[in-house]
């Protein structure tokens, strides 16, 4: 998962991109970067680390120009090194380009191998580099035609922002799997960003979502040119609503916070618990726990405190560090928990590491009963469209049923939201990408590999 932003036609383009990336830090903490174009050339500043660590006043002296694109990285393809930071910049026959990408290409290796056959060399393992090569290798005379050529060759999930020295191109895949919205800045410029929470910070007005299959071209002071490259087949990712997006964002017309509360309410109907107290796993479970508490008409308390100076637990790659980090991150308020029956609500259960630790923590704090409630269905399949879920074997719900999971994490019971309940919370007006739950790899890839042919 990653964040992308593009700013066009603004005097403060790179600073606005910076604040937008700051607002979207939750979407990726490994590395960050901005490139800016002033009509004559493109300049890039990127590095490992958080937005506030990577950029300083000097960066903005480098990043001049009225168009800036930026990226926060959360690795799904490629390694965690500075080479893997985006934007990916290149010089090619027609000049200079810079690319940022959120998503995951399901035919990455196939495309890469055929490029390598034809003599291409790669610096990284990232699918974004494929995109740059495909554009550079195309025989078309205009960048726009080269971009279209490239799009015809890639499959999977992508929100792309491509910058030339004077234009900005924006493309969302035909399913609209990852979110992408357009806003208008106070100075008349445009902003495109993964989440609307970025607009709120920089004072931009939301215009609309980029349509699935849409290509937008920003050029001069004109309204962006729009063209549909594909017939839309809207299937936004349900996991954005469950976990990934910030609760103050609105994705494809749906308020993330409100949807999470609804998931909790439906969970209460499907998996009630006779308890004294409902406690969320902070921060990701808070909205769903509020809905759950309302649903079961039980007192809600913030019975677990989170230390905010620790990053998200999945960022560290080794299991040993992951275990330690959960302890560093969360601690219980004992007097609330002692001798009480507790329902503990989280947004999702992946490997079971967090819940196991939390249940243990509640038991040591004297809880009489601990009932785990998860405001998402059982995650049985790896996402191949940009969410960094582990392999099938590491997913606890792939091998254990709720009773076995309860035994494993030490809870009195475990209850999940049903797939139908999730659809109810999301609304029935459109389909969603539910691949982690139903294993329908409609955009390519499969459970065993990021790359196999699509199933429908
Ligand atoms: P588990 O400990 O079961 O492996 O993971 C469950 C926890 O991870 C939940 O609290 C959930 O909020 C969080 N989570 C779910 N998906 C992701 C993800 O893609 N990235 C990160 N950093 N956390 C996740
Ligand atoms: Mg969490």
PDB file of N, CA, C and O in Angstrom, residues 329-366:
ATOM      1  N   UNK A 329       3.686  -1.045  21.950  1.00  0.00           N
ATOM      2  CA  UNK A 329       2.635  -0.181  21.420  1.00  0.00           C
ATOM      3  C   UNK A 329       1.414  -0.063  22.323  1.00  0.00           C
ATOM      4  O   UNK A 329       0.807   0.995  22.407  1.00  0.00           O
ATOM      5  N   UNK A 330       1.017  -1.177  22.959  1.00  0.00           N
ATOM      6  CA  UNK A 330      -0.265  -1.169  23.661  1.00  0.00           C
ATOM      7  C   UNK A 330      -0.113  -1.563  25.129  1.00  0.00           C
ATOM      8  O   UNK A 330       0.638  -2.481  25.454  1.00  0.00           O
ATOM      9  N   UNK A 331      -0.861  -0.857  26.012  1.00  0.00           N
ATOM     10  CA  UNK A 331      -0.896  -1.323  27.406  1.00  0.00           C
ATOM     11  C   UNK A 331      -2.274  -1.084  28.022  1.00  0.00           C
ATOM     12  O   UNK A 331      -2.971  -0.133  27.664  1.00  0.00           O
ATOM     13  N   UNK A 332      -2.689  -1.981  28.935  1.00  0.00           N
ATOM     14  CA  UNK A 332      -4.069  -1.945  29.435  1.00  0.00           C
ATOM     15  C   UNK A 332      -4.256  -1.001  30.630  1.00  0.00           C
ATOM     16  O   UNK A 332      -3.308  -0.753  31.374  1.00  0.00           O
ATOM     17  N   UNK A 333      -5.474  -0.510  30.802  1.00  0.00           N
ATOM     18  CA  UNK A 333      -5.824   0.261  32.005  1.00  0.00           C
ATOM     19  C   UNK A 333      -6.451  -0.746  32.966  1.00  0.00           C
ATOM     20  O   UNK A 333      -7.616  -1.143  32.800  1.00  0.00           O
ATOM     21  N   UNK A 334      -5.666  -1.170  33.932  1.00  0.00           N
ATOM     22  CA  UNK A 334      -6.024  -2.338  34.748  1.00  0.00           C
ATOM     23  C   UNK A 334      -7.352  -2.186  35.482  1.00  0.00           C
ATOM     24  O   UNK A 334      -8.165  -3.105  35.523  1.00  0.00           O
ATOM     25  N   UNK A 335      -7.602  -1.017  36.070  1.00  0.00           N
ATOM     26  CA  UNK A 335      -8.782  -0.921  36.932  1.00  0.00           C
ATOM     27  C   UNK A 335     -10.082  -1.086  36.143  1.00  0.00           C
ATOM     28  O   UNK A 335     -11.101  -1.510  36.674  1.00  0.00           O
ATOM     29  N   UNK A 336     -10.020  -0.772  34.847  1.00  0.00           N
ATOM     30  CA  UNK A 336     -11.223  -0.943  34.023  1.00  0.00           C
ATOM     31  C   UNK A 336     -11.473  -2.424  33.713  1.00  0.00           C
ATOM     32  O   UNK A 336     -12.612  -2.850  33.520  1.00  0.00           O
ATOM     33  N   UNK A 337     -10.395  -3.181  33.678  1.00  0.00           N
ATOM     34  CA  UNK A 337     -10.464  -4.538  33.137  1.00  0.00           C
ATOM     35  C   UNK A 337     -10.663  -5.611  34.214  1.00  0.00           C
ATOM     36  O   UNK A 337     -11.354  -6.617  33.990  1.00  0.00           O
ATOM     37  N   UNK A 338     -10.083  -5.359  35.378  1.00  0.00           N
ATOM     38  CA  UNK A 338     -10.093  -6.336  36.467  1.00  0.00           C
ATOM     39  C   UNK A 338     -11.507  -6.843  36.779  1.00  0.00           C
ATOM     40  O   UNK A 338     -12.438  -6.058  36.931  1.00  0.00           O
ATOM     41  N   UNK A 339     -11.649  -8.152  36.813  1.00  0.00           N
ATOM     42  CA  UNK A 339     -12.919  -8.798  37.167  1.00  0.00           C
ATOM     43  C   UNK A 339     -14.077  -8.515  36.227  1.00  0.00           C
ATOM     44  O   UNK A 339     -15.232  -8.691  36.595  1.00  0.00           O
ATOM     45  N   UNK A 340     -13.780  -8.048  35.034  1.00  0.00           N
ATOM     46  CA  UNK A 340     -14.870  -7.748  34.107  1.00  0.00           C
ATOM     47  C   UNK A 340     -14.850  -8.697  32.911  1.00  0.00           C
ATOM     48  O   UNK A 340     -13.821  -9.224  32.521  1.00  0.00           O
ATOM     49  N   UNK A 341     -16.033  -8.850  32.331  1.00  0.00           N
ATOM     50  CA  UNK A 341     -16.154  -9.594  31.077  1.00  0.00           C
ATOM     51  C   UNK A 341     -15.981  -8.573  29.948  1.00  0.00           C
ATOM     52  O   UNK A 341     -16.724  -7.586  29.875  1.00  0.00           O
ATOM     53  N   UNK A 342     -15.020  -8.848  29.080  1.00  0.00           N
ATOM     54  CA  UNK A 342     -14.633  -7.845  28.077  1.00  0.00           C
ATOM     55  C   UNK A 342     -14.882  -8.357  26.663  1.00  0.00           C
ATOM     56  O   UNK A 342     -14.538  -9.492  26.332  1.00  0.00           O
ATOM     57  N   UNK A 343     -15.440  -7.470  25.829  1.00  0.00           N
ATOM     58  CA  UNK A 343     -15.399  -7.723  24.374  1.00  0.00           C
ATOM     59  C   UNK A 343     -14.347  -6.789  23.810  1.00  0.00           C
ATOM     60  O   UNK A 343     -14.403  -5.578  24.032  1.00  0.00           O
ATOM     61  N   UNK A 344     -13.381  -7.376  23.118  1.00  0.00           N
ATOM     62  CA  UNK A 344     -12.325  -6.551  22.540  1.00  0.00           C
ATOM     63  C   UNK A 344     -12.504  -6.563  21.021  1.00  0.00           C
ATOM     64  O   UNK A 344     -12.642  -7.625  20.413  1.00  0.00           O
ATOM     65  N   UNK A 345     -12.567  -5.370  20.416  1.00  0.00           N
ATOM     66  CA  UNK A 345     -12.921  -5.277  18.994  1.00  0.00           C
ATOM     67  C   UNK A 345     -11.735  -4.763  18.186  1.00  0.00           C
ATOM     68  O   UNK A 345     -11.149  -3.730  18.516  1.00  0.00           O
ATOM     69  N   UNK A 346     -11.401  -5.486  17.130  1.00  0.00           N
ATOM     70  CA  UNK A 346     -10.373  -5.005  16.204  1.00  0.00           C
ATOM     71  C   UNK A 346     -10.931  -5.008  14.787  1.00  0.00           C
ATOM     72  O   UNK A 346     -11.958  -5.633  14.515  1.00  0.00           O
ATOM     73  N   UNK A 347     -10.238  -4.303  13.913  1.00  0.00           N
ATOM     74  CA  UNK A 347     -10.745  -4.179  12.542  1.00  0.00           C
ATOM     75  C   UNK A 347     -10.518  -5.451  11.732  1.00  0.00           C
ATOM     76  O   UNK A 347     -11.297  -5.768  10.846  1.00  0.00           O
ATOM     77  N   UNK A 348      -9.408  -6.150  12.005  1.00  0.00           N
ATOM     78  CA  UNK A 348      -9.120  -7.352  11.205  1.00  0.00           C
ATOM     79  C   UNK A 348      -8.148  -8.249  11.949  1.00  0.00           C
ATOM     80  O   UNK A 348      -7.448  -7.811  12.861  1.00  0.00           O
ATOM     81  N   UNK A 349      -8.145  -9.510  11.538  1.00  0.00           N
ATOM     82  CA  UNK A 349      -7.227 -10.490  12.121  1.00  0.00           C
ATOM     83  C   UNK A 349      -6.414 -11.054  10.963  1.00  0.00           C
ATOM     84  O   UNK A 349      -6.982 -11.595  10.017  1.00  0.00           O
ATOM     85  N   UNK A 350      -5.099 -10.917  11.047  1.00  0.00           N
ATOM     86  CA  UNK A 350      -4.265 -11.341   9.927  1.00  0.00           C
ATOM     87  C   UNK A 350      -3.476 -12.603  10.325  1.00  0.00           C
ATOM     88  O   UNK A 350      -3.837 -13.702   9.983  1.00  0.00           O
ATOM     89  N   UNK A 351      -2.437 -12.394  11.105  1.00  0.00           N
ATOM     90  CA  UNK A 351      -1.654 -13.559  11.568  1.00  0.00           C
ATOM     91  C   UNK A 351      -2.079 -14.020  12.958  1.00  0.00           C
ATOM     92  O   UNK A 351      -1.722 -15.108  13.397  1.00  0.00           O
ATOM     93  N   UNK A 352      -2.756 -13.123  13.670  1.00  0.00           N
ATOM     94  CA  UNK A 352      -3.151 -13.444  15.039  1.00  0.00           C
ATOM     95  C   UNK A 352      -2.157 -12.959  16.081  1.00  0.00           C
ATOM     96  O   UNK A 352      -2.380 -13.110  17.272  1.00  0.00           O
ATOM     97  N   UNK A 353      -1.071 -12.360  15.631  1.00  0.00           N
ATOM     98  CA  UNK A 353      -0.037 -11.902  16.568  1.00  0.00           C
ATOM     99  C   UNK A 353      -0.574 -10.847  17.524  1.00  0.00           C
ATOM    100  O   UNK A 353      -0.391 -10.950  18.744  1.00  0.00           O
ATOM    101  N   UNK A 354      -1.227  -9.838  16.976  1.00  0.00           N
ATOM    102  CA  UNK A 354      -1.725  -8.737  17.806  1.00  0.00           C
ATOM    103  C   UNK A 354      -2.768  -9.251  18.792  1.00  0.00           C
ATOM    104  O   UNK A 354      -2.683  -8.971  19.998  1.00  0.00           O
ATOM    105  N   UNK A 355      -3.722 -10.013  18.302  1.00  0.00           N
ATOM    106  CA  UNK A 355      -4.822 -10.444  19.185  1.00  0.00           C
ATOM    107  C   UNK A 355      -4.310 -11.359  20.287  1.00  0.00           C
ATOM    108  O   UNK A 355      -4.773 -11.282  21.421  1.00  0.00           O
ATOM    109  N   UNK A 356      -3.386 -12.217  19.962  1.00  0.00           N
ATOM    110  CA  UNK A 356      -2.864 -13.140  20.961  1.00  0.00           C
ATOM    111  C   UNK A 356      -2.214 -12.360  22.108  1.00  0.00           C
ATOM    112  O   UNK A 356      -2.452 -12.626  23.287  1.00  0.00           O
ATOM    113  N   UNK A 357      -1.458 -11.397  21.737  1.00  0.00           N
ATOM    114  CA  UNK A 357      -0.778 -10.555  22.717  1.00  0.00           C
ATOM    115  C   UNK A 357      -1.805  -9.761  23.537  1.00  0.00           C
ATOM    116  O   UNK A 357      -1.713  -9.665  24.764  1.00  0.00           O
ATOM    117  N   UNK A 358      -2.799  -9.215  22.865  1.00  0.00           N
ATOM    118  CA  UNK A 358      -3.780  -8.381  23.555  1.00  0.00           C
ATOM    119  C   UNK A 358      -4.628  -9.208  24.520  1.00  0.00           C
ATOM    120  O   UNK A 358      -4.901  -8.789  25.641  1.00  0.00           O
ATOM    121  N   UNK A 359      -5.022 -10.390  24.077  1.00  0.00           N
ATOM    122  CA  UNK A 359      -5.816 -11.243  24.965  1.00  0.00           C
ATOM    123  C   UNK A 359      -4.987 -11.587  26.215  1.00  0.00           C
ATOM    124  O   UNK A 359      -5.476 -11.491  27.347  1.00  0.00           O
ATOM    125  N   UNK A 360      -3.716 -11.919  26.003  1.00  0.00           N
ATOM    126  CA  UNK A 360      -2.822 -12.207  27.130  1.00  0.00           C
ATOM    127  C   UNK A 360      -2.734 -11.016  28.078  1.00  0.00           C
ATOM    128  O   UNK A 360      -2.781 -11.168  29.299  1.00  0.00           O
ATOM    129  N   UNK A 361      -2.643  -9.857  27.492  1.00  0.00           N
ATOM    130  CA  UNK A 361      -2.529  -8.621  28.271  1.00  0.00           C
ATOM    131  C   UNK A 361      -3.784  -8.388  29.117  1.00  0.00           C
ATOM    132  O   UNK A 361      -3.704  -8.019  30.291  1.00  0.00           O
ATOM    133  N   UNK A 362      -4.951  -8.641  28.509  1.00  0.00           N
ATOM    134  CA  UNK A 362      -6.208  -8.442  29.237  1.00  0.00           C
ATOM    135  C   UNK A 362      -6.342  -9.474  30.356  1.00  0.00           C
ATOM    136  O   UNK A 362      -6.842  -9.169  31.446  1.00  0.00           O
ATOM    137  N   UNK A 363      -5.928 -10.689  30.091  1.00  0.00           N
ATOM    138  CA  UNK A 363      -5.961 -11.737  31.127  1.00  0.00           C
ATOM    139  C   UNK A 363      -5.054 -11.348  32.296  1.00  0.00           C
ATOM    140  O   UNK A 363      -5.457 -11.427  33.452  1.00  0.00           O
ATOM    141  N   UNK A 364      -3.826 -10.885  31.986  1.00  0.00           N
ATOM    142  CA  UNK A 364      -2.916 -10.495  33.080  1.00  0.00           C
ATOM    143  C   UNK A 364      -3.482  -9.315  33.858  1.00  0.00           C
ATOM    144  O   UNK A 364      -3.184  -9.133  35.037  1.00  0.00           O
ATOM    145  N   UNK A 365      -4.284  -8.497  33.189  1.00  0.00           N
ATOM    146  CA  UNK A 365      -4.883  -7.347  33.887  1.00  0.00           C
ATOM    147  C   UNK A 365      -6.123  -7.770  34.682  1.00  0.00           C
ATOM    148  O   UNK A 365      -6.814  -6.933  35.256  1.00  0.00           O
ATOM    149  N   UNK A 366      -6.441  -9.065  34.669  1.00  0.00           N
ATOM    150  CA  UNK A 366      -7.506  -9.572  35.541  1.00  0.00           C
ATOM    151  C   UNK A 366      -8.875  -9.720  34.905  1.00  0.00           C
ATOM    152  O   UNK A 366      -9.883  -9.884  35.612  1.00  0.00           O
TER     153      UNK A 366
END
